[in-house]
XYZ file of C-alpha atoms in Angstrom:
455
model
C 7.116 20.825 35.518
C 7.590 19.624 39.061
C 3.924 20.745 39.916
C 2.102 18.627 36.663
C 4.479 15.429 37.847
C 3.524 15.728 41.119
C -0.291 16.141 40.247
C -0.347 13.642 37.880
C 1.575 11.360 40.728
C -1.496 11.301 42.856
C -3.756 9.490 40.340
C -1.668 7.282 38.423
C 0.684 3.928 39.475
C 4.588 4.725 39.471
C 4.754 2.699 36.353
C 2.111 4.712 33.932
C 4.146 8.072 34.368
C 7.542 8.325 32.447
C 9.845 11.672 33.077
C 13.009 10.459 31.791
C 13.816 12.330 28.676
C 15.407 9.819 26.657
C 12.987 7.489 27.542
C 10.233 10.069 26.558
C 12.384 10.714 23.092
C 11.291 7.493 22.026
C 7.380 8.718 22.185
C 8.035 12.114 20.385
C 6.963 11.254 16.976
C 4.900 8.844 14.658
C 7.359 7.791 11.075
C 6.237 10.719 9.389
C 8.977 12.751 7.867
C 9.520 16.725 7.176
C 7.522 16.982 10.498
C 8.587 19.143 13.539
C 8.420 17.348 17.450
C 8.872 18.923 20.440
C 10.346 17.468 23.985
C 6.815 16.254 26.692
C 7.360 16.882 29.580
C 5.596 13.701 30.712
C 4.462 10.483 29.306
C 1.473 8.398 30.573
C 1.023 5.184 29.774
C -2.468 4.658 31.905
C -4.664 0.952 32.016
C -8.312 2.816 32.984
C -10.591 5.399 31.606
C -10.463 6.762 35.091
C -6.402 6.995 34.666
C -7.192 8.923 31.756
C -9.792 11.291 33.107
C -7.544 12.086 35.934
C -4.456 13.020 33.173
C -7.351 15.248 31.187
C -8.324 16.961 34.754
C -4.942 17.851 35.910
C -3.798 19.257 32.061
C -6.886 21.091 32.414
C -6.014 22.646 35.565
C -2.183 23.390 34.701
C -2.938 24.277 30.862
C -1.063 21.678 29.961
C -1.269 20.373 26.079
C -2.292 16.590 25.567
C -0.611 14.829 23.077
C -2.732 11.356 22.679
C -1.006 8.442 21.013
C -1.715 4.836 19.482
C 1.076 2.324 18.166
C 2.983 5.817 16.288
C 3.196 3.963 13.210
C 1.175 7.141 10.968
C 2.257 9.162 8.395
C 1.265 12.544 8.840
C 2.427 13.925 12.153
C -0.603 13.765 14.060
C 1.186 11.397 17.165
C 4.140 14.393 17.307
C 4.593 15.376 20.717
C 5.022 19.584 21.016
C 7.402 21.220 23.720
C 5.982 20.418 27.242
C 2.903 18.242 26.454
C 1.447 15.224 28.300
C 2.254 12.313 25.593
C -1.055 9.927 26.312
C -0.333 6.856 24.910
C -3.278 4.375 24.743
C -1.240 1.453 24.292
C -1.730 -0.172 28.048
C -5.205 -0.532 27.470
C -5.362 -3.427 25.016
C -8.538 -5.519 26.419
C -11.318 -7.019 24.305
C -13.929 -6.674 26.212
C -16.576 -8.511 24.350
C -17.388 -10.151 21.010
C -21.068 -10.837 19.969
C -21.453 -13.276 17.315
C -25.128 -12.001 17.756
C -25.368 -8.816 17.972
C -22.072 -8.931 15.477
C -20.192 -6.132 17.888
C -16.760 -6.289 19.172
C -16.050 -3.923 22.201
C -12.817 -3.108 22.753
C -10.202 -0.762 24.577
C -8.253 1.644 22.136
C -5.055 -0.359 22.670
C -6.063 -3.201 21.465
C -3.964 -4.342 17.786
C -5.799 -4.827 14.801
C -4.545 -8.082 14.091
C -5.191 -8.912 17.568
C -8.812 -7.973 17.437
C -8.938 -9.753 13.386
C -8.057 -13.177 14.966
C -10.075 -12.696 18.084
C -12.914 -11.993 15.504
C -12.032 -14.954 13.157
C -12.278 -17.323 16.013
C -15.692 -16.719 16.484
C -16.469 -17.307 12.857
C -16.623 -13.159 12.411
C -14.768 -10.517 10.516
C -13.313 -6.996 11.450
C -12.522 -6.022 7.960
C -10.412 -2.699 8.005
C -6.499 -3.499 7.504
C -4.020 -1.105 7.328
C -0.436 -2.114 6.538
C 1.042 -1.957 9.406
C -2.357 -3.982 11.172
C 0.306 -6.265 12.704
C 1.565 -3.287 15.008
C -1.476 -0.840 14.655
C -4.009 -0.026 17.445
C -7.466 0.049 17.081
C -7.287 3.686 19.037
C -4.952 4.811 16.394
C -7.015 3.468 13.654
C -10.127 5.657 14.524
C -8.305 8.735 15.137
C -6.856 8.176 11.684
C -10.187 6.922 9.896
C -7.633 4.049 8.517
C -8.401 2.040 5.560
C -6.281 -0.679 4.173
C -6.469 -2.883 1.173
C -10.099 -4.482 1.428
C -11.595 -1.259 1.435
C -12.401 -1.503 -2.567
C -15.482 -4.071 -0.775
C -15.884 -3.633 2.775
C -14.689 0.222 3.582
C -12.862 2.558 6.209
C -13.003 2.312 9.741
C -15.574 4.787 9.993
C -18.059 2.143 8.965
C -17.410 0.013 11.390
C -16.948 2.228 14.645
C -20.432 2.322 16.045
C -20.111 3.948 19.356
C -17.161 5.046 21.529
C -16.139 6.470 25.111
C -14.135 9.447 25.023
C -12.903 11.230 28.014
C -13.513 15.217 27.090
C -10.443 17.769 27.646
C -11.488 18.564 30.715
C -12.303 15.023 32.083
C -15.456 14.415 31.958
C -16.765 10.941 29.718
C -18.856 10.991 27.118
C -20.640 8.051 25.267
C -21.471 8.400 21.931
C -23.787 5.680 19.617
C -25.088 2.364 20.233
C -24.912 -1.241 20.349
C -27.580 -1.560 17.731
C -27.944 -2.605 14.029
C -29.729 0.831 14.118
C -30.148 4.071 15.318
C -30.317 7.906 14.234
C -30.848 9.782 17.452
C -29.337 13.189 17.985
C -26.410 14.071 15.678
C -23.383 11.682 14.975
C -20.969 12.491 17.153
C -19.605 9.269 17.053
C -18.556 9.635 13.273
C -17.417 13.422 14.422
C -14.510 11.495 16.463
C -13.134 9.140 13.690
C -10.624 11.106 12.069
C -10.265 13.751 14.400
C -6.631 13.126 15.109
C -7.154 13.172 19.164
C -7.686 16.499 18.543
C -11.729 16.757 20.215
C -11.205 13.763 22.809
C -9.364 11.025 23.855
C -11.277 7.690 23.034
C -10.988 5.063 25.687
C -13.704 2.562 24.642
C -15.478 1.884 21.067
C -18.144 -0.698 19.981
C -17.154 -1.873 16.611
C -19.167 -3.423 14.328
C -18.138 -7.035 12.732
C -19.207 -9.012 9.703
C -19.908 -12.863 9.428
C -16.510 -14.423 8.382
C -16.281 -14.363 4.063
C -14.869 -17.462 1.972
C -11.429 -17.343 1.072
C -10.413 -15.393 -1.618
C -8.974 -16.004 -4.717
C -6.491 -13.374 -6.549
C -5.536 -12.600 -10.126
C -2.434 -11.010 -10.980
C -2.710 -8.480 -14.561
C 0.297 -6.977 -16.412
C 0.223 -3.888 -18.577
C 2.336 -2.367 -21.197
C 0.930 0.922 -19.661
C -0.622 2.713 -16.632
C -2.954 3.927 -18.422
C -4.408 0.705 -19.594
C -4.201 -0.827 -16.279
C -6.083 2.235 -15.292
C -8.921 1.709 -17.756
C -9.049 -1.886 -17.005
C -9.970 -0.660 -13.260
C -12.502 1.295 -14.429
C -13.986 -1.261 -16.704
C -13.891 -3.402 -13.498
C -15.794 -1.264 -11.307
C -18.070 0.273 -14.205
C -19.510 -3.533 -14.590
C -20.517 -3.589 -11.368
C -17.808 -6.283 -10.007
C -17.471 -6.410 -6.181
C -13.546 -7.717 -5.478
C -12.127 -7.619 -1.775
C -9.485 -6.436 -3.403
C -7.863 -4.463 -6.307
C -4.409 -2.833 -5.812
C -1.980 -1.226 -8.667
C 1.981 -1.542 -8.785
C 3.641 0.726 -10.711
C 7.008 -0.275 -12.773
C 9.411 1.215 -9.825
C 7.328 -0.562 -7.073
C 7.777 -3.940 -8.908
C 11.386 -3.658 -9.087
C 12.179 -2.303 -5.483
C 9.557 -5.465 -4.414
C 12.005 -7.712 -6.501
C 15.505 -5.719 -4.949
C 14.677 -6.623 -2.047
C 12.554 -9.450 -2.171
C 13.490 -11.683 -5.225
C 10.234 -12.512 -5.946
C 10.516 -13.427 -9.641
C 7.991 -10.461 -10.731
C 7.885 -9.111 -13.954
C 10.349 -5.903 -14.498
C 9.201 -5.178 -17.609
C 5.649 -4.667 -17.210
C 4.735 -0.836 -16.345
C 2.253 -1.814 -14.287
C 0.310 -4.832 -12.177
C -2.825 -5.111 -11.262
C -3.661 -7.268 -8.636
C -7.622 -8.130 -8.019
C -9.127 -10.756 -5.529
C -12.652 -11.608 -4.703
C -13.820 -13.599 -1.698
C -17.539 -14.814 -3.632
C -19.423 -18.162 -3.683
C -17.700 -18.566 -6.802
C -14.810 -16.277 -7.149
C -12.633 -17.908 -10.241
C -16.117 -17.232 -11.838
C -15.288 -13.774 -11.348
C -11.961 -13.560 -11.457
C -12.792 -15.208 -15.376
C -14.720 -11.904 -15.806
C -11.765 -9.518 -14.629
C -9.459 -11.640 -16.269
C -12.076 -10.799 -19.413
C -11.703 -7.143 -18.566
C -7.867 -6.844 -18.113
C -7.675 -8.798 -21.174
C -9.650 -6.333 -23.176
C -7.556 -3.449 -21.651
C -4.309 -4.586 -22.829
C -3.101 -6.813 -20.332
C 0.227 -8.648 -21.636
C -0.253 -11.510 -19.146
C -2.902 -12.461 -16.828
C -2.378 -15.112 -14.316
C -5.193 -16.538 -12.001
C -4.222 -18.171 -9.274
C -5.106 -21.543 -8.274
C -5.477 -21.987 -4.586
C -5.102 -20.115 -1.653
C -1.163 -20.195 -1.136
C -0.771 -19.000 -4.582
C -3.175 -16.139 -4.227
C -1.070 -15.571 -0.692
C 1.767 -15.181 -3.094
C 0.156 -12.786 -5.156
C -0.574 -10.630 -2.444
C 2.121 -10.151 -0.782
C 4.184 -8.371 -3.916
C 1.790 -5.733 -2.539
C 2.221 -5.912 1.038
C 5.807 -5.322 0.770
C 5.463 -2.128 -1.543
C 6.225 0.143 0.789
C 8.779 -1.350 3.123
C 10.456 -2.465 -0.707
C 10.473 1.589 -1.859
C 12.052 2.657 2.003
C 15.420 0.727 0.709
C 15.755 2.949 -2.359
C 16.873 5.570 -0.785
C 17.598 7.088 2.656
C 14.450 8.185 2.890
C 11.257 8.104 1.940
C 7.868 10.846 2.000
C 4.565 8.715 1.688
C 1.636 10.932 -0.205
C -1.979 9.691 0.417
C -3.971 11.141 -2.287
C -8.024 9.943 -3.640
C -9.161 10.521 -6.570
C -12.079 9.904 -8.014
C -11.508 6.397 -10.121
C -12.219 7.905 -13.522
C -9.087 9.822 -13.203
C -6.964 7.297 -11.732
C -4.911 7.463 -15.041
C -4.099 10.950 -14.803
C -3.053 11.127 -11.580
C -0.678 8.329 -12.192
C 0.604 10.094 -15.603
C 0.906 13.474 -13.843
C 2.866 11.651 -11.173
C 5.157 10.479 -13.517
C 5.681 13.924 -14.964
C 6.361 15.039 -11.679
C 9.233 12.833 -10.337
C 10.715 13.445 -14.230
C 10.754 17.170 -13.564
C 12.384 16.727 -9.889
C 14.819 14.253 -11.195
C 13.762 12.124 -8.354
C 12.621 8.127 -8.109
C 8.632 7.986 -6.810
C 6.952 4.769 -6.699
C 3.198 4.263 -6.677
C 0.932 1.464 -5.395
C -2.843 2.241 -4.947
C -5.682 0.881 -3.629
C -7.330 1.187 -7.496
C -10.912 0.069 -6.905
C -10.649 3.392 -4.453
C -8.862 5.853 -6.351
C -6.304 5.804 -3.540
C -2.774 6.612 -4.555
C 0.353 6.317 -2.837
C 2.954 8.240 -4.446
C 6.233 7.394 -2.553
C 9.008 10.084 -2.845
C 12.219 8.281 -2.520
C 15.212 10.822 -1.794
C 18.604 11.222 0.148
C 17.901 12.943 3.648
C 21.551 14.101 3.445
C 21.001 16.200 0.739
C 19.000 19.559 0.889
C 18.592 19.844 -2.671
C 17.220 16.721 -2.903
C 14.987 16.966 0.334
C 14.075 20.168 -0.689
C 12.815 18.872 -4.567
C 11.667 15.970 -2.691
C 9.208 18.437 -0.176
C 7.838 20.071 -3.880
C 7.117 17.320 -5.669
C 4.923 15.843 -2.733
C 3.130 19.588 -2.641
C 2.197 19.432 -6.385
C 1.051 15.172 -6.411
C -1.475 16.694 -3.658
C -2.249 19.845 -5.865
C -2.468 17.737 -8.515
C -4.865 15.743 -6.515
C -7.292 18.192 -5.945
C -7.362 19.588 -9.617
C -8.855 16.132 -10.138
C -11.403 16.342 -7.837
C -9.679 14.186 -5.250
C -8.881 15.007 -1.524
C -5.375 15.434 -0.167
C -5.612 11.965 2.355
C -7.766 9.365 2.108
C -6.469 7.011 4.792
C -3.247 8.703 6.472
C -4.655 12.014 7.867
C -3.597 15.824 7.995
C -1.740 15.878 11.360
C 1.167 18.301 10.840
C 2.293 16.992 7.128
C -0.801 18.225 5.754
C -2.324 20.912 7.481
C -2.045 23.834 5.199
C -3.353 21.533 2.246
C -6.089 20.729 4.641
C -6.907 24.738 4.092
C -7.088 24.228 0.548
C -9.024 21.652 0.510
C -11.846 22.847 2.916
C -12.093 26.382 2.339
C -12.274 29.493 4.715
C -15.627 29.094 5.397
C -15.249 24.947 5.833
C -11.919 25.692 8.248
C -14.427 28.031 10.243
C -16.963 25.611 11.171
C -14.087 22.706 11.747
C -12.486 25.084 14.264
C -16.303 25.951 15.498
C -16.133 21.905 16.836
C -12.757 22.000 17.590
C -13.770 25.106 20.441
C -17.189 23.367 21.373
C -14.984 20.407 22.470
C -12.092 21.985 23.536
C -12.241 25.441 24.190
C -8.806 25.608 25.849
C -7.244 24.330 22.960
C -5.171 21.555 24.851
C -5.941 18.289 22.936
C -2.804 17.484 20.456
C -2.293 21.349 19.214
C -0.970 22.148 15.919
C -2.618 19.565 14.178
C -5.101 20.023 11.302
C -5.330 23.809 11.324
């Protein structure tokens, strides 16, 4: 251990190397539960690509596993540190580099927030649409190694639409530049997709060139309740099915509402099953949201509300930004499932969801991004007791095998990491795990870059 401090010493400032272990405790895992950490035996916080190349060349030399990290606010694992890694975390290099309004780019360092970059965007009359939850705290690094979406995906999709063309220093130090600048271009394969979503696991991204939109209207939202998931469920469908373009359709289910009203108080209804929320950011969007409303109606919607302005579709919306921080006080703990399904069996994965927390005995919420077929079963248990945790660990295994028997996949925003990586088996196949682990050896064939995670 002496040696890699010492090496890493002569390329780095005294404050972008960390050795004291409670210090380093803090970087040893993202808020993923039922996932195993190990101690680093270094963290390094660098401010330059050539800080970074310089950590890569020395772990190469010594053998020593990289462990590269954004904000650590996932959910799967894939930030865990393992026993006597190199913890890289990004977030030191938080510059924007550049924002277009012509060429409609944004380049940035991997550091940088989402929010940060939203504003930065919104100032110049532009857009950087992908918004996780936690996009207040959330690095744009973390984001592509995640593919994150976030609740305006319904419309304007994942990250992975809007990354363009990164820097990534390789395991052994050397930096590659993937993509373009341009509206356009096809040449050679896309390696640049081949990096979002790959967990830190092929290279460590130090620059990307992110595409932005021209800034929408404000949006309007609409607010549904439903005697039933399973009409709010159809209504969805009939929503999408008519060709209707929101910015924004999310589902509450009947124990999201009334953790969101535990801890909140904010008034909603208890009694529905479940709310639909939809929002559209049109020319004319209460012309639209008429035509949902029209839909939700025909569905079986008990109440529909429109809202009239701005602040009230504000309101609205934030019922469902506090979903998950609301289901976190119902118990001591909480597992967060990320399951997709296709959107014509939205309503079965939300019944055989509810058959699964009745056979465990155990409380699990669910809010979705609808218009995606994204599902987030929450699995609300006592950490203090094993035969809870333990029902708790099987009834998150059979929502994702449930998942798949729908034709879904077992994350569509949160990533495999260490949570998921056996599913990730499932999902692919032997012969789909062989070619992943064909690119994982092409990039790096020492294995060093965050080990353990995905296969």
């Amino acid at each position: 251990m002496n040696d890699l401090l010492e090496r890493l010493r002569t390329g780095l400032p005294a404050e972008a190397l960390i050795s004291d272990p409670d210090v380093m405790a803090s970087y040893a895992r993202d808020t993923a539960g039922f996932c195993d950490a190990g101690a680093p035996a270094a963290v390094v916080l660098p401010r330059t690509t050539e800080q970074v190349q310089h950590v890569m060349r020395t772990a190469t030399a010594l053998r020593t596993p990289v462990v590269p990290q954004g904000a650590r606010t996932g959910l799967s694992g894939a930030a865990n540190a393992v026993d006597g890694c190199i913890v890289l975390s990004l977030t030191k290099m938080d510059r924007i580099l550049e924002i277009s309004p012509v060429d409609r780019i944004a380049v940035v360092e991997p550091g940088v927030v989402n929010a940060v970059l939203s504003r930065a965007a919104a100032d110049q009359g532009l857009y950087y649409p992908p918004d996780p939850s936690s996009w207040e705290t959330c690095t744009i690094g973390g984001n592509i190694g995640t593919a994150a979406g976030g609740l305006c995906c319904v419309k304007y999709g994942v990250t992975a639409e809007y990354v363009l063309g990164l820097e990534v220093v390789l395991a052994d130090g050397r930096l590659l530049t993937t993509g373009r600048r341009t509206a356009k271009g096809v040449a050679g394969y896309d390696l640049t997709r081949l990096f979002v979503g790959s967990e830190g696991s092929l290279g460590v991204v130090v620059k990307a060139v992110l595409a932005l939109k021209p800034a929408p209207p404000r949006q309007l939202a609409l607010a549904a309740e439903f005697s039933s998931a399973a009409a709010a469920c159809d209504a969805i469908c009939a929503i999408m099915e008519r060709g209707h373009t929101p910015s924004l359709l999310e589902l509450m289910d009947r124990t999201t509402i009334r953790a969101v009203n535990a801890m909140a108080q904010m008034g909603l209804p208890e009694t529905t099953e479940a709310l639909l929320l939809a929002a559209f950011d049109t020319a004319d969007p209460a012309a639209d949201l008429a035509a949902v409303g029209e839909l939700c109606a025909a569905a079986g919607a008990t109440e529909i509300v429109p809202a009239e302005d701005e602040a009230e579709s504000e309101l609205l919306l934030q019922a469902r930004r506090l979903s998950l921080t609301a289901l976190e006080t119902v118990k001591s703990a909480t597992m967060i499932d990320d399951v997709c399904v296709p959107r014509s069996k939205l309503g079965a994965m939300l019944e055989g969801t509810a058959a699964i927390a009745e056979k465990h005995d155990l409380t699990i919420g669910v809010c979705a991004h609808a218009g995606d077929g994204n599902t987030h079963p929450v699995v609300c248990f006592d950490h203090a007791d094993p035969e809870e945790s333990r029902r708790a660990r099987e009834s998150f295994d059979e929502i994702m095998a449930l998942g798949l028997e729908l034709g879904g996949t077992i994350t569509g925003e949160h990533g495999v990491g260490v949570l998921k990586k056996e599913w990730l088996a499932r999902e692919l196949g032997p012969v789909g795990v062989e070619m992943q682990r064909g690119v994982k050896q092409a990039f790096d064939p020492l294995g060093l870059l965050n080990p353990g995670k995905l296969f």
